Coordinates of N, CA and C in Angstrom, one line a residue:
X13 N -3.5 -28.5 60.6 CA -2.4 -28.9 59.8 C -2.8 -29.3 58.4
X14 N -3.7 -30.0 58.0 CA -4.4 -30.5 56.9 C -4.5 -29.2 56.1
X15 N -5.7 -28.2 56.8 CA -5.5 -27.0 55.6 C -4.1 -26.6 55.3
X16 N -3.2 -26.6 56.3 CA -2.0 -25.7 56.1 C -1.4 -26.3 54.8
X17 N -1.5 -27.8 54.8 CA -0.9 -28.7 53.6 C -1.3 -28.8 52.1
X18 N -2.9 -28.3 52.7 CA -3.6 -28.2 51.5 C -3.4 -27.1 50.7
X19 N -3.1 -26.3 51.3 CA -3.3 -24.5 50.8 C -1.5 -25.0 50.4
X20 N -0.6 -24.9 50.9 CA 0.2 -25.4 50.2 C 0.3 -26.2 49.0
X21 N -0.3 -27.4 49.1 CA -0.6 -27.9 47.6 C -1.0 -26.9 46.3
X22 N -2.1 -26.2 46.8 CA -2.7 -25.0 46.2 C -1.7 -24.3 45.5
X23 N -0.8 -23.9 46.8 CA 0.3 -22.4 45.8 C 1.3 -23.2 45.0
X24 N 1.2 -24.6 45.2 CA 2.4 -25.5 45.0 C 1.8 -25.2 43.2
X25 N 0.5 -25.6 43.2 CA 0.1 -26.4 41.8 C 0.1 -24.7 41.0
X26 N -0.7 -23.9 41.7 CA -0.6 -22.6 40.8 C 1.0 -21.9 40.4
X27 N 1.8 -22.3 41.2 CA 3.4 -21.8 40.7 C 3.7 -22.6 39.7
X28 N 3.5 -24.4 39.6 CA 3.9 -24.6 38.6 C 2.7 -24.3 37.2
X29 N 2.2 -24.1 37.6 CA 0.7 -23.4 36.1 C 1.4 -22.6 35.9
X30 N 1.8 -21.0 36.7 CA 2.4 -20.1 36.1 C 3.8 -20.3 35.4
X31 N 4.0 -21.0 35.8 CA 5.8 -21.8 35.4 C 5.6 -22.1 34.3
X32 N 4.5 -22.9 34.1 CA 4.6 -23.9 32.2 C 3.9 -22.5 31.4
X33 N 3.0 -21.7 31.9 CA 2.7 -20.5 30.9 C 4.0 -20.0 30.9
X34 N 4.4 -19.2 31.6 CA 5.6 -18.4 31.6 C 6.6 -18.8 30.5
X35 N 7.0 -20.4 30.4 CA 7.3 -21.4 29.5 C 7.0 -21.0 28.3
X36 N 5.7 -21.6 28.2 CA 4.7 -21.7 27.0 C 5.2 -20.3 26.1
X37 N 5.1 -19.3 27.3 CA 4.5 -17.6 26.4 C 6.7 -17.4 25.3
X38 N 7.7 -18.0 26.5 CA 8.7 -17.8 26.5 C 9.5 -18.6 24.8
X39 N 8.5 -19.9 24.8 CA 8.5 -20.6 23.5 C 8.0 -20.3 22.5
X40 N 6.7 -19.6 22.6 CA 6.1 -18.7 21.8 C 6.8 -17.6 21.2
X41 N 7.7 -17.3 21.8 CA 8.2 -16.3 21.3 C 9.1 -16.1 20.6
X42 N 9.2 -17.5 20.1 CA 10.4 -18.0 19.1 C 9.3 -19.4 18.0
X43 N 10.4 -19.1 17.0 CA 9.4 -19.9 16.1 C 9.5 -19.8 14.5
X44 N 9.2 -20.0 14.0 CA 8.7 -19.7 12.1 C 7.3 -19.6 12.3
X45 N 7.6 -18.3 11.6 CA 6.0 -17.6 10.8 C 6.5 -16.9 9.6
X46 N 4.8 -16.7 9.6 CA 4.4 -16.2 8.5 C 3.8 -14.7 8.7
X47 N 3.6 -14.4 7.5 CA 3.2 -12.4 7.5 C 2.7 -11.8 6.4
X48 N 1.3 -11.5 6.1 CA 1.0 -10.8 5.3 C 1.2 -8.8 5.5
X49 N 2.0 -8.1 4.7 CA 2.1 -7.1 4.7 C 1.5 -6.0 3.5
X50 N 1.1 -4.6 4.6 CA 0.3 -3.8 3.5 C 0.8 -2.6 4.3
X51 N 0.8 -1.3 3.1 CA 1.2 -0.4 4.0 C 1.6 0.7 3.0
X52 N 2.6 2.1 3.3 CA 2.4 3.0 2.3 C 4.3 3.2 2.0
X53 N 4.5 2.8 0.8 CA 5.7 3.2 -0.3 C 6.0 4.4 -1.1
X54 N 6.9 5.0 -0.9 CA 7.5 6.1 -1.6 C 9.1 5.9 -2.2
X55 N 8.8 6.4 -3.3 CA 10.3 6.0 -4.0 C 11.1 7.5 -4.1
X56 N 11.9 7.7 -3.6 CA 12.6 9.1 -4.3 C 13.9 9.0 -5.1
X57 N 14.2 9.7 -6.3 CA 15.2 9.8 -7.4 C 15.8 11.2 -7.3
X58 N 17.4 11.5 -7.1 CA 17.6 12.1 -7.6 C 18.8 12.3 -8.6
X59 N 19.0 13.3 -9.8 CA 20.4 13.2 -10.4 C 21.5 14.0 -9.8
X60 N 22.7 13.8 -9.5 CA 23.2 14.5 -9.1 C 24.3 16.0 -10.0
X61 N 24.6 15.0 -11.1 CA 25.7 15.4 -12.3 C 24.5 16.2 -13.1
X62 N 24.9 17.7 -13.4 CA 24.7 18.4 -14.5 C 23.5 18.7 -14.6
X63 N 22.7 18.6 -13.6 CA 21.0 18.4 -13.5 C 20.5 18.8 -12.1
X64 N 19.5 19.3 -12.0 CA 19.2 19.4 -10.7 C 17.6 18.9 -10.4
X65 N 17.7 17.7 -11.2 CA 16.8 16.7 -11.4 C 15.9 15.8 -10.2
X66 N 14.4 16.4 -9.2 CA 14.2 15.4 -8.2 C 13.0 15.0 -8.6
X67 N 13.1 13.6 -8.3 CA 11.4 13.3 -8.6 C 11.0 12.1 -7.6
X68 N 9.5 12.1 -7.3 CA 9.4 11.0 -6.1 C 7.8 10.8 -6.5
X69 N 7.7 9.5 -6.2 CA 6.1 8.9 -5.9 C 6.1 7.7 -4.8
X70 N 4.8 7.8 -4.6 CA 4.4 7.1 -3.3 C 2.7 6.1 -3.9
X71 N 3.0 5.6 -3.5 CA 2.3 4.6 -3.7 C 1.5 3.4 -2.5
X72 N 0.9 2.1 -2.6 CA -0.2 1.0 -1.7 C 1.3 0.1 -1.6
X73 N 1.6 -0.2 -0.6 CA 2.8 -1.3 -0.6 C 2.2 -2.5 -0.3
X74 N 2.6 -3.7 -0.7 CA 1.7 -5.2 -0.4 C 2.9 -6.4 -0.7
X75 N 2.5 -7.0 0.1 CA 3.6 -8.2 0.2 C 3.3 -9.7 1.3
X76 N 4.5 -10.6 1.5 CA 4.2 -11.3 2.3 C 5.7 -11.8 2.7
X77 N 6.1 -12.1 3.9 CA 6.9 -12.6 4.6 C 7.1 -13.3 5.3
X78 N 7.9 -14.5 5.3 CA 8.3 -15.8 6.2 C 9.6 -15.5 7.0
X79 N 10.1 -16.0 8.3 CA 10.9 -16.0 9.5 C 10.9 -16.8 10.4
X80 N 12.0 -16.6 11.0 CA 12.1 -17.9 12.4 C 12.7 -16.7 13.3
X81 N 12.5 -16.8 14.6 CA 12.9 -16.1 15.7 C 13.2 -17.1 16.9
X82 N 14.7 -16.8 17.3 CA 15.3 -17.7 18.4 C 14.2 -17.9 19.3
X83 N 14.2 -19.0 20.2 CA 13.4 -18.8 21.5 C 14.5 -18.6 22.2
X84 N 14.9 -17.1 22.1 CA 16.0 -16.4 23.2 C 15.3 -15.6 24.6
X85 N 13.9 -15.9 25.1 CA 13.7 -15.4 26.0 C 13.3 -13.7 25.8
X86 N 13.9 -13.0 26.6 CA 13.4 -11.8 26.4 C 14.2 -10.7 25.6
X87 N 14.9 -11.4 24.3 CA 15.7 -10.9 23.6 C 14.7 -11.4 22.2
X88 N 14.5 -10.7 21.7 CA 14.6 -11.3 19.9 C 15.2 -10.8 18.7
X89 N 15.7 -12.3 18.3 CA 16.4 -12.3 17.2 C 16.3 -12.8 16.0
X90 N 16.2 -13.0 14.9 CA 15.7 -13.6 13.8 C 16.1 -13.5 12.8
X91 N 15.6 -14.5 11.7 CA 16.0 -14.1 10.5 C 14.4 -13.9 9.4
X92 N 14.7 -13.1 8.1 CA 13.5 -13.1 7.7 C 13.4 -12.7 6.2
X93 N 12.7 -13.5 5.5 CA 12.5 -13.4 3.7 C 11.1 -12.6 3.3
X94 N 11.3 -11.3 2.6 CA 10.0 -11.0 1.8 C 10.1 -10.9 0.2
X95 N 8.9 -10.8 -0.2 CA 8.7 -10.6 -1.4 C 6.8 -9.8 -1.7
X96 N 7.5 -8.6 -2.3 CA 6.5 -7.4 -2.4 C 6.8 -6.6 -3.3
X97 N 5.6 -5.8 -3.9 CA 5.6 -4.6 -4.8 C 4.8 -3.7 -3.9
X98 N 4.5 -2.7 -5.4 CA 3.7 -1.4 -4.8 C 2.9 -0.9 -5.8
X99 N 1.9 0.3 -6.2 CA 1.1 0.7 -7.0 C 2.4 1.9 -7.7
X100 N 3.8 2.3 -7.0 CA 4.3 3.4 -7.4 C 4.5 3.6 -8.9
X101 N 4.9 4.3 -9.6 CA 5.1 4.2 -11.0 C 5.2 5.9 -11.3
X102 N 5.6 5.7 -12.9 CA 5.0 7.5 -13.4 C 5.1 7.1 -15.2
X103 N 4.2 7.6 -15.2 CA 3.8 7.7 -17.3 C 4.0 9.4 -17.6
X104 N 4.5 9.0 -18.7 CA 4.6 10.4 -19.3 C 4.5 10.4 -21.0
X105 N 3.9 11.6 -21.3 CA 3.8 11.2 -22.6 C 4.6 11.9 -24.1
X106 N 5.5 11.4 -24.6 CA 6.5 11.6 -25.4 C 6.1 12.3 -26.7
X107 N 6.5 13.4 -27.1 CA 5.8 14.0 -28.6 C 7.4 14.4 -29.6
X108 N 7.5 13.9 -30.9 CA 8.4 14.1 -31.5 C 9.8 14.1 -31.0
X109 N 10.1 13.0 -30.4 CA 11.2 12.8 -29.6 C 12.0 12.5 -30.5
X110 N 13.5 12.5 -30.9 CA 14.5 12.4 -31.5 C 15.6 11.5 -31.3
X111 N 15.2 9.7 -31.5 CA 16.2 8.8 -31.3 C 17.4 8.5 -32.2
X112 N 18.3 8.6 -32.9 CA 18.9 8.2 -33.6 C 18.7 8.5 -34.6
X113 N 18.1 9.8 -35.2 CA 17.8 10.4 -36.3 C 16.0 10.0 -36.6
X114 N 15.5 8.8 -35.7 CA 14.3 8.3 -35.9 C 13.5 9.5 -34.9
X115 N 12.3 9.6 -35.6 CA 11.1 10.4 -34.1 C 9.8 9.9 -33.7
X116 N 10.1 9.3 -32.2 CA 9.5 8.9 -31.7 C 8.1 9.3 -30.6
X117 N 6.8 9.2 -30.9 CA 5.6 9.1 -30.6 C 4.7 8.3 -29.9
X118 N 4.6 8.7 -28.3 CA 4.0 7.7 -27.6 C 4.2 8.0 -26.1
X119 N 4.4 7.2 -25.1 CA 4.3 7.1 -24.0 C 5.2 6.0 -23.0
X120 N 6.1 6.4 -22.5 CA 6.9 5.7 -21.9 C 6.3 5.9 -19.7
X121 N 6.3 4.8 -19.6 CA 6.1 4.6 -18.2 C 6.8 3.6 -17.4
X122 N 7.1 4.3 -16.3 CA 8.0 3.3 -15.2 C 6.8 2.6 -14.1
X123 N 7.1 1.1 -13.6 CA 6.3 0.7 -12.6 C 7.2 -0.5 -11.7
X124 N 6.7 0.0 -10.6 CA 7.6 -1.2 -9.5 C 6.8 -2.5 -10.3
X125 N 8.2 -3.4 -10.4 CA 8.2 -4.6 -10.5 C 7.7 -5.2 -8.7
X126 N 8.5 -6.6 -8.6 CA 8.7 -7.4 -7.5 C 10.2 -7.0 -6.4
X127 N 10.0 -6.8 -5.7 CA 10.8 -6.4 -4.9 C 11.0 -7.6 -3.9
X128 N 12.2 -8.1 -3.5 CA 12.9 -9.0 -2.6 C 13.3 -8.7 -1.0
X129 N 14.2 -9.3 -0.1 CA 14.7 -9.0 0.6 C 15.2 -9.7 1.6
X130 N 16.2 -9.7 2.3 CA 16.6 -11.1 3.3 C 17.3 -10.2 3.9
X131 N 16.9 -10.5 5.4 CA 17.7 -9.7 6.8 C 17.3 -10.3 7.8
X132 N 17.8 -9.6 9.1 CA 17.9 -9.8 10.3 C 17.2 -8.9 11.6
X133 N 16.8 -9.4 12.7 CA 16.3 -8.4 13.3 C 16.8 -8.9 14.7
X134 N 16.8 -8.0 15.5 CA 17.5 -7.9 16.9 C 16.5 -6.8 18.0
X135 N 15.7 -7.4 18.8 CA 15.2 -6.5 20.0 C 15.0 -7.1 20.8
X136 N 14.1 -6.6 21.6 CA 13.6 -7.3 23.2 C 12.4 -7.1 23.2
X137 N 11.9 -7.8 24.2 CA 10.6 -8.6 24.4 C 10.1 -7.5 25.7
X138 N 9.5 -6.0 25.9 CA 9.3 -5.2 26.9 C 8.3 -6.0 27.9
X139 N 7.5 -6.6 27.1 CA 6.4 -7.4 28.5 C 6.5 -9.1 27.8
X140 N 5.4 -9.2 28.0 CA 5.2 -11.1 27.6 C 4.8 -10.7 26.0
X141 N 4.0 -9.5 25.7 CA 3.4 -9.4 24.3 C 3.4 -8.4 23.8
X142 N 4.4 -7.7 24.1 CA 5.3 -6.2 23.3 C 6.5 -6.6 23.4
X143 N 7.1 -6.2 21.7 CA 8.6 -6.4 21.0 C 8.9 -5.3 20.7
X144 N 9.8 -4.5 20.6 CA 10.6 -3.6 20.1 C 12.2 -3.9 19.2
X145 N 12.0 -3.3 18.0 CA 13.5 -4.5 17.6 C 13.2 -3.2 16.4
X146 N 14.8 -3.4 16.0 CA 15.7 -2.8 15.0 C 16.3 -3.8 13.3
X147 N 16.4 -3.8 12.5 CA 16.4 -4.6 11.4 C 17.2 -3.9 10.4
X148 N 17.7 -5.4 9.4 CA 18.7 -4.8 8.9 C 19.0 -5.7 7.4
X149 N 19.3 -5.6 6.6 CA 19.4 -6.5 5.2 C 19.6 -6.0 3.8
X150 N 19.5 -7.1 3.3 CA 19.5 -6.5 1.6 C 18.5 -6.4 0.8
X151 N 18.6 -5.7 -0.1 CA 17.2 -5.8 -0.6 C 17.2 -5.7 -2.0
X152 N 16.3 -6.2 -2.9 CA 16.6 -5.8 -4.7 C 15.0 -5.4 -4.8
X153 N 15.3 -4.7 -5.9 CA 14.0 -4.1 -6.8 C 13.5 -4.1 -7.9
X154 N 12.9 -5.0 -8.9 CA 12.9 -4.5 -10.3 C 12.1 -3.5 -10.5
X155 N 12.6 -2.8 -11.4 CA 11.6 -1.0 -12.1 C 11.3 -1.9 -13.5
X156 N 9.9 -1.4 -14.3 CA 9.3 -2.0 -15.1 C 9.4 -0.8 -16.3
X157 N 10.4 -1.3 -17.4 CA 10.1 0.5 -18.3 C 9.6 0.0 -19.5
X158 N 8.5 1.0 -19.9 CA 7.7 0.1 -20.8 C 7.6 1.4 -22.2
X159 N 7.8 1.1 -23.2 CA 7.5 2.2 -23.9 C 6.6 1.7 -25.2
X160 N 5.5 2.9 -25.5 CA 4.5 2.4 -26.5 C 4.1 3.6 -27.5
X161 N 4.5 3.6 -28.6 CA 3.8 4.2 -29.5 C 4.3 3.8 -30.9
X162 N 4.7 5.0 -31.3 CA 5.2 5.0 -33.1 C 6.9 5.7 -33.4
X163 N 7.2 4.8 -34.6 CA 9.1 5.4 -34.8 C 8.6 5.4 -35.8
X164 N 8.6 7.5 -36.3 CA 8.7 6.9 -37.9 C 7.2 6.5 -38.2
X165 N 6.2 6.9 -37.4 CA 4.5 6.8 -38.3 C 4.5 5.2 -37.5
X166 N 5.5 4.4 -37.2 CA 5.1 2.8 -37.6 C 4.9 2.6 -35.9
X167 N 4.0 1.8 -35.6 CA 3.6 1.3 -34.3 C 4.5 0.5 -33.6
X168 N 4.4 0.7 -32.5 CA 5.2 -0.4 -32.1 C 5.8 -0.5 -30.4
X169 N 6.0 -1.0 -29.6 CA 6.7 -1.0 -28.2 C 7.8 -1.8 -27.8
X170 N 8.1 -1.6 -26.7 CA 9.5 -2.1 -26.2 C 9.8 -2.1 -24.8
X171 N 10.6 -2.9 -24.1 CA 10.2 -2.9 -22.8 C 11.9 -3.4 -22.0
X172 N 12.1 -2.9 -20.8 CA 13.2 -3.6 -20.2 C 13.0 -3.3 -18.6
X173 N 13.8 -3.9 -18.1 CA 13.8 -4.0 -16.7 C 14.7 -3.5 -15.8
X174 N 14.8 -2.7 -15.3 CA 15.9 -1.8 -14.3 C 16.1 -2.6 -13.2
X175 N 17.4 -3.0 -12.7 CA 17.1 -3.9 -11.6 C 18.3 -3.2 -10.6
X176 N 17.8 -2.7 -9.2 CA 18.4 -2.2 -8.0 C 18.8 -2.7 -6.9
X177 N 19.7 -3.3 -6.0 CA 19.9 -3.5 -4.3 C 20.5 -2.2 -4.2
X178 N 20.2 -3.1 -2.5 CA 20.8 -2.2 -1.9 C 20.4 -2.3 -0.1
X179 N 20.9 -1.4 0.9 CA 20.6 -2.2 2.0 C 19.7 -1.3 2.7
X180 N 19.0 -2.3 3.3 CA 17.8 -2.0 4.2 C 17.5 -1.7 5.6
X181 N 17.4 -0.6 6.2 CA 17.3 -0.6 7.6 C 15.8 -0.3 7.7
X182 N 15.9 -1.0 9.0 CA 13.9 -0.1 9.9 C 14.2 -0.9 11.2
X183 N 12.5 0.1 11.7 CA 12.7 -0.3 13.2 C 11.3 -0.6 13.4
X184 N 10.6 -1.2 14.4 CA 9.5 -1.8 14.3 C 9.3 -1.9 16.0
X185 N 7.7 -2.4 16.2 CA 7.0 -3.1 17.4 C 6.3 -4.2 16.9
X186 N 5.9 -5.7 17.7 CA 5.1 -6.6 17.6 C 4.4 -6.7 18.4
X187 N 3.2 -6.6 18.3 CA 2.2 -6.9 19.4 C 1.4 -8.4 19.3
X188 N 1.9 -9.0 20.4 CA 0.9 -10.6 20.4 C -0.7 -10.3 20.8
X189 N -1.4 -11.2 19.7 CA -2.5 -11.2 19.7 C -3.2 -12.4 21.0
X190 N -2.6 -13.7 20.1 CA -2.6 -14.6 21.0 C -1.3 -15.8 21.3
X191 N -1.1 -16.6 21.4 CA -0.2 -17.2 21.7 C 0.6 -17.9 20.4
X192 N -0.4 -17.6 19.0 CA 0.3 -17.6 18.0 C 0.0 -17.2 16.7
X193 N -0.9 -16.0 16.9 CA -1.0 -14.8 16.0 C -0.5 -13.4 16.5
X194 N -0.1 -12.5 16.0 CA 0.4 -11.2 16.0 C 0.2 -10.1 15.1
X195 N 0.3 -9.1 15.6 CA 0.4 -7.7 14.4 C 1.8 -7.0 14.9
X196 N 2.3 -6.0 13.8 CA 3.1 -5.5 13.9 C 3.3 -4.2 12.6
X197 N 3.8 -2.9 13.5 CA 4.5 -1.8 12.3 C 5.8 -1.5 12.5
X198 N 6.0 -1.1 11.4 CA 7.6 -1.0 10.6 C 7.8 0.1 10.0
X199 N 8.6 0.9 10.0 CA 9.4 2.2 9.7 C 10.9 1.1 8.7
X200 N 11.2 1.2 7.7 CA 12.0 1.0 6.4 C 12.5 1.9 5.7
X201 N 14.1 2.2 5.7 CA 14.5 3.0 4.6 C 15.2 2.0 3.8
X202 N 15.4 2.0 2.5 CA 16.2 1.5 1.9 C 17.0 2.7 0.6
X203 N 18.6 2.1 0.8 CA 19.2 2.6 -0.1 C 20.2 2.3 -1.3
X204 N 19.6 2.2 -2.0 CA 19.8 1.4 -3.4 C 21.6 1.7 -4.0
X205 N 22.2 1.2 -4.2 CA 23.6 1.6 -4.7 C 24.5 0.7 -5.7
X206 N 23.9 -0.2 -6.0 CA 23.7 -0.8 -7.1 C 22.6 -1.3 -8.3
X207 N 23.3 -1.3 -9.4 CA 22.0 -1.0 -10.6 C 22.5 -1.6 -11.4
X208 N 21.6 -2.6 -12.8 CA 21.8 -3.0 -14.0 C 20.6 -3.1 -15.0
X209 N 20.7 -2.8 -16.0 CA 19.4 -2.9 -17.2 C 19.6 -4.3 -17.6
X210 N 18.3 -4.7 -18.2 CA 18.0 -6.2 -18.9 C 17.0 -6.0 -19.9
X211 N 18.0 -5.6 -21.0 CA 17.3 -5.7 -22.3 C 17.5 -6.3 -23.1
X212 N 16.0 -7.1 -23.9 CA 16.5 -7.9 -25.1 C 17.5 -8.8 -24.9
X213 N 17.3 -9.9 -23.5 CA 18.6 -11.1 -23.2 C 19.8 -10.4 -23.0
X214 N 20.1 -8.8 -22.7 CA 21.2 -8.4 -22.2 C 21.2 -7.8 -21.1
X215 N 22.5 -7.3 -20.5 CA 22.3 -7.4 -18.9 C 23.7 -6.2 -19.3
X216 N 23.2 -5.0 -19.0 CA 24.2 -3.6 -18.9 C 24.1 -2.8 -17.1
X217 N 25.2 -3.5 -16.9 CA 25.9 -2.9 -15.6 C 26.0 -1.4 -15.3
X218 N 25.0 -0.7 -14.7 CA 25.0 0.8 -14.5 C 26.9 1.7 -14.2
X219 N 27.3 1.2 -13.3 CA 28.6 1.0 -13.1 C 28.9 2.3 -12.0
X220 N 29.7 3.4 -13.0 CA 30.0 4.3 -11.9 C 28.6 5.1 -12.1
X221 N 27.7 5.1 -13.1 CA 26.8 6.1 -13.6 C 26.3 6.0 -11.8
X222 N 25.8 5.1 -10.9 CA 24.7 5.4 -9.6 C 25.7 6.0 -8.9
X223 N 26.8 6.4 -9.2 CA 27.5 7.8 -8.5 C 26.5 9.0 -8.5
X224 N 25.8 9.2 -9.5 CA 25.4 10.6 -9.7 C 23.5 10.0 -9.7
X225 N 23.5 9.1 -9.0 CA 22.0 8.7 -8.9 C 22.0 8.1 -7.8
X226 N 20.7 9.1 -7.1 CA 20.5 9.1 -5.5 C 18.9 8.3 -5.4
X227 N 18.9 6.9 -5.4 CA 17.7 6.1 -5.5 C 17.1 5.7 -3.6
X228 N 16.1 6.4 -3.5 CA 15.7 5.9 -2.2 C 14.3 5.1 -2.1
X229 N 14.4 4.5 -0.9 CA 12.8 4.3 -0.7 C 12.4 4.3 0.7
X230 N 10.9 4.7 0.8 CA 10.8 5.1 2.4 C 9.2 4.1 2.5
X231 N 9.5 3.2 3.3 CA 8.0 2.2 3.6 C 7.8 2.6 5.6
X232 N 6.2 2.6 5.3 CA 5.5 2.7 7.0 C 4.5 1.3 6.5
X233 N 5.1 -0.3 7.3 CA 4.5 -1.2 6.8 C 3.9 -1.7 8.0
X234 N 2.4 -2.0 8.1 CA 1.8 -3.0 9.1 C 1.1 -4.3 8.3
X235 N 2.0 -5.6 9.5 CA 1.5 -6.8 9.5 C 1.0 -7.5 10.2
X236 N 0.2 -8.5 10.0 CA -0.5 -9.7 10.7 C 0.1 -11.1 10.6
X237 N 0.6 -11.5 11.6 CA 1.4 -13.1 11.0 C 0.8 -13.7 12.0
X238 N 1.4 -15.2 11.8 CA 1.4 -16.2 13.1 C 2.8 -17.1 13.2
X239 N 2.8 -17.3 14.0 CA 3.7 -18.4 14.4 C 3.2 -19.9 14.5
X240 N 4.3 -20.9 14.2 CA 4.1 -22.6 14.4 C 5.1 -22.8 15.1

């Protein structure tokens, strides 16, 4: 009888060990973290009106991200803030260009600014330490236009800021490392459909013009975060 009680005690104590992990991993799986992100960005443009104008670059994407995810069990849900750029951009170089009767000599180039974002994610938890989830939000962009040379023999540059949202989908995996670091990749399209310039303290509303402007962007992003 004694072993019978004892060996009972036994399965008694290892059920509740597995019980408070089970717990533990289940709590774990909700929380605020953090995320450094790196990975590869492509921007595509097209015009639609009067032009049969396409152009695209790709670029190092780099960023970092903070989040909280419910402790919903074998569901995850969350919310989540980034802030990131890229290497994308394009220079080109301008010869006797014709502004306002002025001619202009030099080089004008575009470059990703800082890029924003705030959304939501929704999937499930396939084991204790694989996620599968789908994502969804808004996102803004600044474009950096920079122009440098001479008007008229005389030196000189000028600069403004193109600024884009628009909304964000992707789909992703998390893989737990340990009980409160992780990695994870991400598949992102975003599609931009609003636009305004900022030049010289002024702010000109693109309006209907991103009717005839097809602004995309395509990110394959892996991260490393932790949770608290």
């Amino acid at each position: 009888m004694k072993y019978t009680l004892a060996s009972a005690a036994m399965l008694a104590a290892s059920a509740m060990g597995t019980s408070a992990a089970a717990q533990d991993d289940q709590v774990n799986n909700g929380g605020f973290r953090v995320e450094a992100l790196a990975g590869w960005d492509r921007v595509d443009l097209s015009l639609d009106e009067d032009t049969d104008f396409e152009g695209n670059d790709s670029g190092i994407f780099y960023g970092a991200a903070v989040g909280y995810d419910l402790p919903a069990g074998p569901v995850m849900v969350g919310v989540e803030a980034e802030v990131s750029s890229s290497t994308t951009g394009e220079k080109e170089t301008v010869e006797d260009f014709d502004v306002d009767g002025s001619i202009y000599d030099g080089t004008i180039s575009l470059s990703d600014g800082f890029n924003w974002y705030l959304g939501g994610r929704l999937g499930v938890w396939a084991s204790e330490s694989t996620a599968f989830y789908g994502k969804v939000g808004y996102a803004w962009t600044t474009v950096d236009l920079d122009a440098t040379g001479t008007v008229d023999g005389v030196a000189g540059s000028d600069s403004a800021d193109l600024n884009f949202s628009g909304f964000r989908f992707g789909a992703g995996v998390e893989q737990k490392l340990s009980n409160s670091a992780y990695a994870k990749i991400e598949y992102r399209y975003t599609d931009y459909s609003e636009g305004e310039v900022e030049y010289q303290g002024d702010t000109l509303d693109f309006g209907d013009a991103l009717e005839f402007v097809d602004l995309e962007r395509h990110q394959v992003v892996a991260g490393v975060g932790f949770r608290f």
